[in-house]
Amino acid sequence: MIQVRDLVKRYGDFCAVDHLSFAVEEGEILGFLGPNGAGKSTTMNMITGYLSATEGDVIINGHNIYDEPELAKRDIGYLPEIPPVYPDMRVKEYLSFAAELKGLPRSGRKEAVAAVMEAVKITHMQDKLIKHLSKGYRQRTGLAQALLGDPKVIILDEPTVGLDPAQIIEMRELIRRLAKGHTVILSSHILFEVNAVCDRILIINHGKKVVIDTPEAIVSMLGGTEGVHLGVKASEEQAAGVLSSVPEVEHFAKEAEEEKKPSDPLVRFAVYAKPEADVRESLFYAFAKAGYPIYEMRPISRSLEEVFIAVTREEKDAGDL
């Protein structure tokens, strides 16, 4: 649905986007990540046709955004970080105006506006002035504008900035629903949100692609499981004796028990594996043989936040050499 080919944007001697290439499949939600100044907004502005590229191509549903801009833009709905709404207009009035700007046929505009208001759950706000709306409803109004014309591609730049936790959850569910009929690119600094919503993640830095894959694959590729949190029904000495006998265990440490209840019979350890080793099966058999049942076993994994910091720092360090 979206193909970005060798995209470059230069401002004099400064290269904001440096030969960036990736593709997004139909119905996919792609998370777009990068530190401030990485080139995310510049890339999204080129994908939507707001900026011209120095080099490269953007193909939207088979149409080149630069050679066939009208055809390509019909398939794009864009919600920038600051929604392009007019505060002194009423919600329905603004959306009708946006529908006219987008060239929707006059005969179907009323139905199209009603449909997008229903899709983002703002029908009950249609007669309110936009300046009197909460931040969450302004975001929804901006998203309704992006949905007008039923574009195949939706591009969202920081759609949950400034929203409260309840509004973030609602927006997240709305984005998931959008993917059933659209292809979505989502830029966000909230990594938990990206991890929860997106099928794949693209991380860029200094305008270059660092990695693109599923959240799980990125964490595994760039960190993986380091060990497990283990909860065993045994004494500390008994559990430590078993752990010392497992060849795959690099080291282990008893976990803090400040909040442990008196009735809790488990002793808990953080168990770290040797390089390239998976300790789970060995731990199971070792504790079963010793007669100490395992009640808990959870992986110790690098989070997406840790991976993001690691890969962008590595790119920065490499660029400084």
Coordinates of N, CA and C in Angstrom, one line a residue, residues 25-252:
E25 N 2.3 -2.7 4.3 CA 1.3 -3.6 3.7 C -0.1 -3.1 4.0
E26 N -1.0 -3.5 3.2 CA -2.4 -3.1 3.4 C -2.9 -3.6 4.7
G27 N -3.6 -2.8 5.5 CA -4.2 -3.2 6.8 C -3.2 -3.2 7.9
E28 N -2.0 -2.8 7.7 CA -0.9 -2.9 8.7 C -0.9 -1.5 9.5
I29 N -0.5 -1.6 10.7 CA -0.2 -0.4 11.5 C 1.3 -0.4 11.7
L30 N 2.0 0.6 11.2 CA 3.4 0.7 11.3 C 3.7 1.8 12.3
G31 N 4.5 1.5 13.4 CA 4.9 2.5 14.3 C 6.2 3.1 13.8
F32 N 6.2 4.5 13.9 CA 7.4 5.2 13.3 C 8.0 5.9 14.5
L33 N 9.3 5.5 14.8 CA 10.0 6.0 16.0 C 11.3 6.6 15.6
G34 N 11.7 7.5 16.5 CA 13.1 8.1 16.3 C 13.2 9.2 17.3
P35 N 14.4 9.6 17.8 CA 14.6 10.7 18.7 C 14.2 12.0 18.0
N36 N 14.1 13.1 18.8 CA 13.8 14.4 18.2 C 14.9 14.7 17.2
G37 N 14.5 15.2 16.1 CA 15.5 15.6 15.0 C 15.9 14.4 14.2
A38 N 15.2 13.3 14.3 CA 15.7 12.1 13.5 C 15.2 12.1 12.1
G39 N 14.2 13.0 11.8 CA 13.6 13.1 10.4 C 12.2 12.5 10.3
K40 N 11.5 12.2 11.4 CA 10.2 11.6 11.3 C 9.2 12.5 10.6
S41 N 9.1 13.7 11.2 CA 8.1 14.7 10.6 C 8.4 15.0 9.2
T42 N 9.7 15.2 8.9 CA 10.1 15.5 7.5 C 9.7 14.3 6.6
T43 N 9.9 13.1 7.0 CA 9.5 11.9 6.2 C 8.0 11.9 6.0
M44 N 7.2 12.1 7.1 CA 5.8 12.1 7.0 C 5.2 13.2 6.1
N45 N 5.9 14.3 6.1 CA 5.5 15.4 5.2 C 5.8 15.1 3.8
M46 N 6.8 14.4 3.5 CA 7.1 14.0 2.1 C 6.2 12.9 1.7
I47 N 5.8 12.0 2.6 CA 4.9 10.9 2.2 C 3.5 11.5 1.9
T48 N 3.1 12.5 2.6 CA 1.8 13.1 2.3 C 1.8 14.1 1.2
G49 N 3.0 14.5 0.7 CA 3.1 15.4 -0.4 C 3.2 16.9 0.1
Y50 N 3.3 17.1 1.4 CA 3.4 18.5 1.9 C 4.8 19.0 1.6
L51 N 5.8 18.2 1.5 CA 7.1 18.5 1.2 C 7.6 17.8 0.0
S52 N 8.4 18.4 -0.9 CA 9.0 17.7 -2.0 C 10.3 17.0 -1.5
A53 N 10.6 15.9 -2.2 CA 11.8 15.2 -1.8 C 13.0 15.7 -2.7
T54 N 14.2 15.7 -2.2 CA 15.4 16.0 -3.0 C 15.6 14.8 -3.9
E55 N 15.5 13.6 -3.4 CA 15.6 12.4 -4.3 C 14.6 11.4 -3.8
G56 N 14.3 10.4 -4.6 CA 13.5 9.3 -4.2 C 12.0 9.4 -4.6
D57 N 11.3 8.3 -4.2 CA 9.9 8.2 -4.6 C 9.0 7.7 -3.5
V58 N 7.8 8.2 -3.5 CA 6.8 7.7 -2.5 C 5.6 7.2 -3.4
I59 N 5.2 5.9 -3.2 CA 4.1 5.3 -4.0 C 3.0 5.0 -3.0
I60 N 1.8 5.6 -3.2 CA 0.6 5.3 -2.4 C -0.4 4.6 -3.3
N61 N -0.6 3.4 -2.9 CA -1.6 2.5 -3.6 C -1.4 2.6 -5.1
G62 N -0.1 2.5 -5.5 CA 0.2 2.4 -6.9 C 0.5 3.8 -7.6
H63 N 0.3 4.9 -6.9 CA 0.4 6.2 -7.5 C 1.6 7.0 -6.8
N64 N 2.5 7.5 -7.7 CA 3.6 8.3 -7.2 C 3.1 9.6 -6.7
I65 N 3.5 10.0 -5.5 CA 3.0 11.2 -4.8 C 3.5 12.4 -5.6
Y66 N 4.6 12.3 -6.3 CA 5.1 13.5 -7.1 C 4.7 13.5 -8.5
D67 N 4.5 12.4 -9.1 CA 4.0 12.3 -10.5 C 2.5 12.4 -10.7
E68 N 1.8 11.8 -9.7 CA 0.3 11.8 -9.7 C -0.2 12.3 -8.4
P69 N 0.1 13.5 -8.0 CA -0.3 14.0 -6.7 C -1.8 13.9 -6.3
E70 N -2.6 14.2 -7.3 CA -4.1 14.2 -7.0 C -4.6 12.8 -6.7
L71 N -4.1 11.9 -7.5 CA -4.6 10.5 -7.3 C -4.0 9.9 -6.0
A72 N -2.7 10.2 -5.7 CA -2.1 9.7 -4.5 C -2.7 10.3 -3.3
K73 N -3.0 11.6 -3.3 CA -3.5 12.3 -2.1 C -4.9 11.9 -1.8
R74 N -5.6 11.4 -2.7 CA -7.0 10.9 -2.5 C -7.0 9.7 -1.5
D75 N -5.9 9.0 -1.5 CA -5.8 7.8 -0.7 C -5.1 8.1 0.6
I76 N -4.9 9.4 1.0 CA -4.2 9.7 2.2 C -5.0 10.6 3.1
G77 N -5.1 10.2 4.4 CA -5.7 11.0 5.4 C -4.6 11.3 6.5
Y78 N -4.4 12.6 6.8 CA -3.3 13.0 7.6 C -3.8 13.8 8.8
L79 N -3.3 13.3 10.0 CA -3.6 14.1 11.3 C -2.2 14.5 11.8
P80 N -1.8 15.8 11.6 CA -0.6 16.3 12.2 C -0.6 16.4 13.7
E81 N 0.5 16.6 14.3 CA 0.6 16.7 15.8 C -0.4 17.7 16.3
I82 N -0.5 18.9 15.7 CA -1.4 19.9 16.0 C -2.6 19.8 15.0
P83 N -3.8 19.4 15.4 CA -4.9 19.1 14.5 C -5.2 20.4 13.7
P84 N -5.4 20.3 12.4 CA -5.7 21.5 11.6 C -7.2 21.9 11.7
V85 N -7.6 22.3 12.9 CA -9.0 22.7 13.1 C -9.1 24.2 13.3
Y86 N -10.3 24.7 13.0 CA -10.6 26.1 13.2 C -11.4 26.3 14.5
P87 N -10.9 26.9 15.5 CA -11.5 27.0 16.8 C -12.9 27.6 16.8
D88 N -13.1 28.6 15.9 CA -14.4 29.3 15.9 C -15.5 28.7 15.1
M89 N -15.2 27.5 14.5 CA -16.2 26.8 13.8 C -16.8 25.7 14.7
R90 N -18.0 25.3 14.3 CA -18.6 24.2 15.0 C -18.1 22.9 14.4
V91 N -18.2 21.8 15.1 CA -17.6 20.5 14.6 C -18.1 20.1 13.3
K92 N -19.4 20.1 13.1 CA -20.1 19.7 11.9 C -19.8 20.7 10.8
E93 N -19.8 22.0 11.1 CA -19.5 23.0 10.1 C -18.0 22.8 9.6
Y94 N -17.1 22.6 10.5 CA -15.7 22.4 10.1 C -15.5 21.2 9.2
L95 N -16.2 20.1 9.6 CA -16.0 18.9 8.8 C -16.7 19.0 7.4
S96 N -17.8 19.7 7.3 CA -18.4 20.0 6.0 C -17.5 20.8 5.2
F97 N -16.8 21.8 5.8 CA -15.8 22.6 5.1 C -14.7 21.8 4.6
A98 N -14.2 20.9 5.4 CA -13.1 20.0 5.1 C -13.5 19.1 3.9
A99 N -14.7 18.6 4.0 CA -15.2 17.7 2.9 C -15.2 18.5 1.6
E100 N -15.6 19.7 1.6 CA -15.6 20.6 0.4 C -14.2 20.8 -0.1
L101 N -13.3 21.1 0.8 CA -11.9 21.2 0.3 C -11.3 20.0 -0.3
K102 N -11.7 18.8 0.2 CA -11.2 17.6 -0.3 C -11.9 17.2 -1.6
G103 N -12.9 17.9 -2.0 CA -13.5 17.6 -3.3 C -14.6 16.5 -3.2
L104 N -15.1 16.3 -2.1 CA -16.1 15.2 -2.0 C -17.4 15.7 -2.7
P105 N -18.1 14.9 -3.4 CA -19.3 15.3 -4.2 C -20.3 15.9 -3.2
R106 N -20.9 17.0 -3.7 CA -21.9 17.7 -2.8 C -23.0 16.8 -2.4
S107 N -23.4 15.9 -3.2 CA -24.6 15.1 -2.9 C -24.3 14.1 -1.8
G108 N -23.0 13.8 -1.5 CA -22.7 12.8 -0.5 C -22.0 13.4 0.7
R109 N -21.8 14.7 0.8 CA -21.0 15.3 1.9 C -21.7 15.1 3.2
K110 N -23.0 15.3 3.3 CA -23.7 15.2 4.5 C -23.6 13.8 5.1
E111 N -23.7 12.8 4.3 CA -23.6 11.4 4.8 C -22.1 11.1 5.1
A112 N -21.2 11.7 4.4 CA -19.8 11.4 4.7 C -19.4 12.0 6.0
V113 N -19.8 13.3 6.3 CA -19.5 13.9 7.6 C -20.2 13.2 8.7
A114 N -21.4 12.7 8.5 CA -22.1 11.9 9.6 C -21.3 10.7 9.9
A115 N -20.8 10.0 8.8 CA -20.2 8.7 9.0 C -18.8 8.9 9.7
V116 N -18.1 9.9 9.5 CA -16.8 10.1 10.2 C -17.0 10.5 11.6
M117 N -18.1 11.3 11.9 CA -18.4 11.7 13.2 C -18.8 10.5 14.0
E118 N -19.5 9.6 13.4 CA -19.9 8.4 14.1 C -18.7 7.5 14.3
A119 N -17.8 7.4 13.4 CA -16.6 6.5 13.5 C -15.7 6.9 14.6
V120 N -15.6 8.2 14.9 CA -14.7 8.7 16.0 C -15.5 9.1 17.2
K121 N -16.8 8.8 17.2 CA -17.7 9.0 18.4 C -17.7 10.5 18.8
I122 N -18.0 11.4 17.9 CA -18.2 12.8 18.2 C -19.5 13.4 17.7
T123 N -20.4 12.5 17.3 CA -21.7 13.0 16.8 C -22.4 13.9 17.8
H124 N -22.3 13.5 19.1 CA -23.0 14.3 20.1 C -22.4 15.7 20.3
M125 N -21.2 15.9 19.7 CA -20.5 17.2 19.8 C -20.6 18.0 18.6
Q126 N -21.4 17.6 17.6 CA -21.3 18.2 16.3 C -21.7 19.7 16.3
D127 N -22.5 20.2 17.2 CA -23.0 21.6 17.2 C -22.1 22.4 18.2
K128 N -21.1 21.9 18.8 CA -20.2 22.6 19.7 C -19.1 23.4 18.9
L129 N -18.8 24.5 19.4 CA -17.6 25.2 18.9 C -16.3 24.4 19.2
I130 N -15.5 24.3 18.3 CA -14.2 23.5 18.5 C -13.4 24.1 19.6
K131 N -13.4 25.4 19.8 CA -12.6 26.0 20.9 C -13.1 25.6 22.3
H132 N -14.4 25.1 22.4 CA -14.9 24.7 23.6 C -14.8 23.2 23.9
L133 N -14.1 22.5 22.9 CA -13.9 21.0 23.1 C -12.7 20.8 24.0
S134 N -12.7 19.6 24.6 CA -11.5 19.1 25.3 C -10.4 18.8 24.3
K135 N -9.2 18.6 24.8 CA -8.1 18.2 23.9 C -8.4 16.9 23.2
G136 N -9.0 15.9 23.9 CA -9.4 14.6 23.3 C -10.3 14.8 22.2
Y137 N -11.4 15.6 22.4 CA -12.4 15.8 21.3 C -11.8 16.6 20.1
R138 N -10.9 17.5 20.4 CA -10.2 18.2 19.3 C -9.4 17.2 18.4
Q139 N -8.7 16.2 19.1 CA -8.0 15.2 18.4 C -8.9 14.4 17.6
R140 N -10.1 14.0 18.1 CA -11.0 13.2 17.4 C -11.6 14.0 16.2
T141 N -11.8 15.3 16.4 CA -12.3 16.1 15.2 C -11.3 16.1 14.1
G142 N -10.0 16.3 14.5 CA -8.9 16.2 13.5 C -8.8 14.9 12.8
L143 N -9.0 13.8 13.6 CA -9.0 12.5 13.0 C -10.2 12.3 12.1
A144 N -11.4 12.8 12.4 CA -12.5 12.7 11.5 C -12.2 13.4 10.2
Q145 N -11.6 14.5 10.3 CA -11.1 15.2 9.0 C -10.3 14.3 8.2
A146 N -9.3 13.6 8.8 CA -8.4 12.7 8.1 C -9.2 11.6 7.4
L147 N -10.3 11.2 8.0 CA -11.0 10.0 7.5 C -12.0 10.4 6.4
L148 N -12.2 11.7 6.2 CA -13.2 12.1 5.1 C -12.7 11.6 3.8
G149 N -13.6 11.1 3.0 CA -13.2 10.5 1.7 C -12.8 9.1 1.7
D150 N -12.8 8.5 2.9 CA -12.4 7.1 3.1 C -11.1 6.8 2.5
P151 N -10.0 7.5 2.8 CA -8.7 7.2 2.3 C -8.2 5.9 2.7
K152 N -7.3 5.2 1.9 CA -6.8 3.9 2.2 C -5.7 4.0 3.2
V153 N -5.0 5.2 3.3 CA -3.8 5.3 4.2 C -4.1 6.5 5.2
I154 N -3.9 6.2 6.4 CA -4.0 7.1 7.5 C -2.7 7.4 8.2
I155 N -2.2 8.6 8.2 CA -0.9 8.9 8.8 C -1.2 9.8 10.1
L156 N -0.8 9.3 11.2 CA -1.0 10.0 12.5 C 0.3 10.4 13.2
D157 N 0.4 11.7 13.4 CA 1.6 12.2 14.0 C 1.3 12.6 15.5
E158 N 1.8 11.8 16.4 CA 1.6 12.0 17.8 C 0.1 12.2 18.2
P159 N -0.7 11.3 17.9 CA -2.2 11.5 18.0 C -2.6 11.5 19.5
T160 N -1.8 11.1 20.5 CA -2.2 11.1 21.8 C -1.5 12.1 22.7
V161 N -0.8 13.0 22.1 CA -0.1 14.0 22.9 C -1.1 14.9 23.6
G162 N -0.9 15.0 24.9 CA -1.7 15.9 25.7 C -3.0 15.3 26.2
L163 N -3.3 14.0 25.8 CA -4.5 13.3 26.3 C -4.3 12.7 27.7
D164 N -5.4 12.6 28.4 CA -5.3 11.9 29.7 C -5.4 10.4 29.5
P165 N -5.1 9.6 30.5 CA -5.0 8.2 30.4 C -6.2 7.5 29.7
A166 N -7.4 8.0 30.1 CA -8.7 7.4 29.6 C -8.8 7.8 28.1
Q167 N -8.4 9.0 27.7 CA -8.5 9.4 26.3 C -7.5 8.6 25.5
I168 N -6.3 8.4 26.1 CA -5.3 7.6 25.4 C -5.8 6.2 25.0
I169 N -6.4 5.6 26.0 CA -6.9 4.2 25.8 C -8.0 4.3 24.7
E170 N -8.9 5.3 24.7 CA -9.9 5.4 23.7 C -9.3 5.6 22.3
M171 N -8.3 6.5 22.2 CA -7.6 6.7 20.9 C -6.9 5.5 20.4
R172 N -6.3 4.7 21.4 CA -5.6 3.5 21.0 C -6.6 2.5 20.4
E173 N -7.8 2.3 21.0 CA -8.8 1.4 20.5 C -9.3 1.9 19.1
L174 N -9.4 3.2 19.0 CA -9.9 3.8 17.7 C -8.9 3.5 16.6
I175 N -7.6 3.6 16.9 CA -6.6 3.3 15.9 C -6.6 1.8 15.5
R176 N -6.8 0.9 16.5 CA -7.0 -0.5 16.1 C -8.1 -0.7 15.2
R177 N -9.3 0.0 15.4 CA -10.4 -0.2 14.6 C -10.1 0.3 13.2
L178 N -9.4 1.4 13.1 CA -9.1 2.0 11.8 C -8.3 1.0 10.9
A179 N -7.5 0.2 11.5 CA -6.6 -0.8 10.7 C -7.5 -1.8 10.0
K180 N -8.7 -2.0 10.4 CA -9.6 -3.0 9.8 C -9.9 -2.6 8.3
G181 N -9.9 -1.2 8.1 CA -10.2 -0.8 6.8 C -9.2 0.2 6.2
H182 N -8.1 0.4 6.9 CA -7.0 1.3 6.4 C -5.7 0.8 6.7
T183 N -4.7 1.4 6.1 CA -3.3 1.2 6.4 C -2.8 2.4 7.2
V184 N -2.2 2.2 8.4 CA -1.9 3.3 9.3 C -0.4 3.4 9.6
I185 N 0.1 4.6 9.5 CA 1.5 5.0 10.0 C 1.3 5.8 11.3
L186 N 1.8 5.4 12.4 CA 1.6 6.0 13.7 C 3.0 6.5 14.2
S187 N 3.2 7.8 14.3 CA 4.4 8.3 15.0 C 4.0 8.7 16.4
S188 N 4.9 8.2 17.4 CA 4.6 8.5 18.8 C 5.9 8.4 19.6
H189 N 5.9 9.2 20.7 CA 7.0 9.1 21.6 C 6.7 8.1 22.8
I190 N 5.4 7.7 22.8 CA 5.0 6.8 23.9 C 5.2 5.4 23.4
L191 N 6.3 4.8 23.8 CA 6.7 3.5 23.3 C 5.8 2.4 23.7
F192 N 5.2 2.5 24.9 CA 4.2 1.5 25.3 C 3.0 1.5 24.3
E193 N 2.6 2.6 23.9 CA 1.5 2.8 23.0 C 1.8 2.1 21.7
V194 N 3.0 2.4 21.1 CA 3.4 1.8 19.9 C 3.5 0.3 20.0
N195 N 4.1 -0.2 21.1 CA 4.2 -1.6 21.3 C 2.8 -2.3 21.4
A196 N 1.8 -1.6 22.0 CA 0.5 -2.2 22.2 C -0.3 -2.2 20.9
V197 N -0.1 -1.2 20.0 CA -1.0 -1.0 18.8 C -0.4 -1.5 17.5
C198 N 0.9 -1.4 17.3 CA 1.5 -1.6 16.0 C 1.9 -3.0 15.7
D199 N 1.8 -3.3 14.4 CA 2.2 -4.7 13.9 C 3.7 -4.7 13.7
R200 N 4.2 -3.6 13.2 CA 5.7 -3.5 13.0 C 6.1 -2.1 13.4
I201 N 7.4 -2.0 13.7 CA 8.0 -0.7 14.1 C 9.2 -0.4 13.2
L202 N 9.2 0.9 12.8 CA 10.4 1.4 12.1 C 11.1 2.4 13.0
I203 N 12.4 2.2 13.2 CA 13.1 3.2 14.0 C 14.1 3.8 13.1
I204 N 14.1 5.2 13.1 CA 15.1 5.9 12.3 C 16.0 6.8 13.2
N205 N 17.1 7.2 12.7 CA 18.0 8.1 13.4 C 18.9 8.8 12.4
H206 N 19.1 10.1 12.6 CA 19.8 10.9 11.7 C 19.3 10.7 10.2
G207 N 18.0 10.5 10.1 CA 17.4 10.4 8.8 C 17.6 9.0 8.1
K208 N 18.2 8.1 8.8 CA 18.5 6.7 8.3 C 17.7 5.7 9.0
K209 N 17.3 4.6 8.3 CA 16.6 3.5 8.9 C 17.6 2.7 9.8
V210 N 17.2 2.5 11.0 CA 18.0 1.7 11.9 C 17.5 0.2 11.9
V211 N 16.2 0.1 12.0 CA 15.6 -1.3 12.0 C 14.1 -1.2 11.7
I212 N 13.6 -2.2 11.1 CA 12.2 -2.3 10.9 C 11.8 -3.8 11.1
D213 N 10.8 -4.1 12.0 CA 10.4 -5.4 12.3 C 9.3 -5.4 13.3
T214 N 8.8 -6.5 13.7 CA 7.7 -6.6 14.7 C 8.4 -6.2 16.1
P215 N 7.5 -5.7 17.0 CA 8.1 -5.3 18.3 C 8.8 -6.4 19.0
E216 N 8.2 -7.6 18.9 CA 8.8 -8.8 19.5 C 10.2 -9.1 18.9
A217 N 10.2 -9.1 17.6 CA 11.5 -9.4 16.9 C 12.6 -8.4 17.2
I218 N 12.2 -7.1 17.3 CA 13.2 -6.1 17.5 C 13.8 -6.3 18.9
V219 N 12.9 -6.5 19.9 CA 13.4 -6.8 21.3 C 14.3 -8.0 21.3
S220 N 13.9 -9.1 20.6 CA 14.6 -10.3 20.6 C 16.0 -10.1 19.9
M221 N 15.9 -9.4 18.8 CA 17.1 -9.2 17.9 C 18.2 -8.4 18.7
L222 N 17.7 -7.4 19.4 CA 18.6 -6.4 19.9 C 18.8 -6.5 21.4
G223 N 18.3 -7.6 22.0 CA 18.5 -7.8 23.4 C 18.1 -9.2 23.8
G224 N 16.9 -9.5 23.4 CA 16.4 -10.9 23.7 C 16.2 -11.1 25.2
T225 N 15.9 -12.4 25.6 CA 15.7 -12.7 27.0 C 17.0 -13.0 27.6
E226 N 17.3 -12.3 28.8 CA 18.5 -12.5 29.5 C 18.4 -13.5 30.6
G227 N 17.2 -13.9 30.9 CA 17.1 -14.8 32.0 C 15.6 -14.9 32.4
V228 N 15.4 -15.3 33.7 CA 14.0 -15.5 34.2 C 13.9 -15.0 35.6
H229 N 12.7 -14.5 35.9 CA 12.3 -14.4 37.3 C 11.7 -15.7 37.8
L230 N 12.2 -16.2 38.9 CA 11.9 -17.6 39.3 C 11.3 -17.5 40.7
G231 N 10.1 -18.2 40.9 CA 9.5 -18.3 42.2 C 9.3 -19.8 42.5
V232 N 10.0 -20.2 43.6 CA 10.1 -21.7 43.9 C 9.6 -21.9 45.4
K233 N 8.9 -23.0 45.6 CA 8.4 -23.3 46.9 C 9.6 -24.1 47.6
A234 N 10.5 -23.4 48.2 CA 11.7 -24.0 48.9 C 12.3 -22.9 49.7
S235 N 13.3 -23.3 50.5 CA 14.0 -22.3 51.3 C 15.1 -21.7 50.4
E236 N 15.6 -20.6 50.8 CA 16.6 -19.9 50.0 C 17.8 -20.8 49.8
E237 N 18.2 -21.5 50.8 CA 19.4 -22.4 50.7 C 19.1 -23.5 49.7
Q238 N 17.9 -24.1 49.8 CA 17.6 -25.2 48.9 C 17.5 -24.8 47.5
A239 N 16.9 -23.6 47.2 CA 16.8 -23.1 45.8 C 18.2 -22.8 45.3
A240 N 19.0 -22.1 46.1 CA 20.3 -21.7 45.7 C 21.2 -22.9 45.3
G241 N 21.0 -24.0 46.1 CA 21.7 -25.2 45.8 C 21.4 -25.8 44.4
V242 N 20.1 -25.8 44.1 CA 19.7 -26.3 42.8 C 20.2 -25.4 41.7
L243 N 20.1 -24.1 41.9 CA 20.5 -23.2 40.8 C 22.0 -23.3 40.5
S244 N 22.8 -23.6 41.6 CA 24.2 -23.7 41.4 C 24.6 -25.0 40.6
S245 N 23.6 -25.9 40.5 CA 23.9 -27.2 39.8 C 23.5 -27.1 38.3
V246 N 22.9 -26.0 37.9 CA 22.4 -26.0 36.5 C 23.5 -25.3 35.6
P247 N 24.0 -26.1 34.6 CA 25.2 -25.6 33.9 C 24.9 -24.3 33.1
E248 N 23.6 -24.1 32.6 CA 23.3 -22.9 31.8 C 23.2 -21.6 32.6
V249 N 23.2 -21.7 33.9 CA 23.0 -20.5 34.7 C 24.4 -19.8 34.9
E250 N 24.4 -18.5 34.5 CA 25.6 -17.7 34.6 C 25.7 -17.2 36.0
H251 N 24.6 -16.6 36.5 CA 24.6 -16.2 37.9 C 23.2 -16.0 38.3
F252 N 22.9 -15.8 39.6 CA 21.6 -15.6 40.1 C 21.6 -14.8 41.4

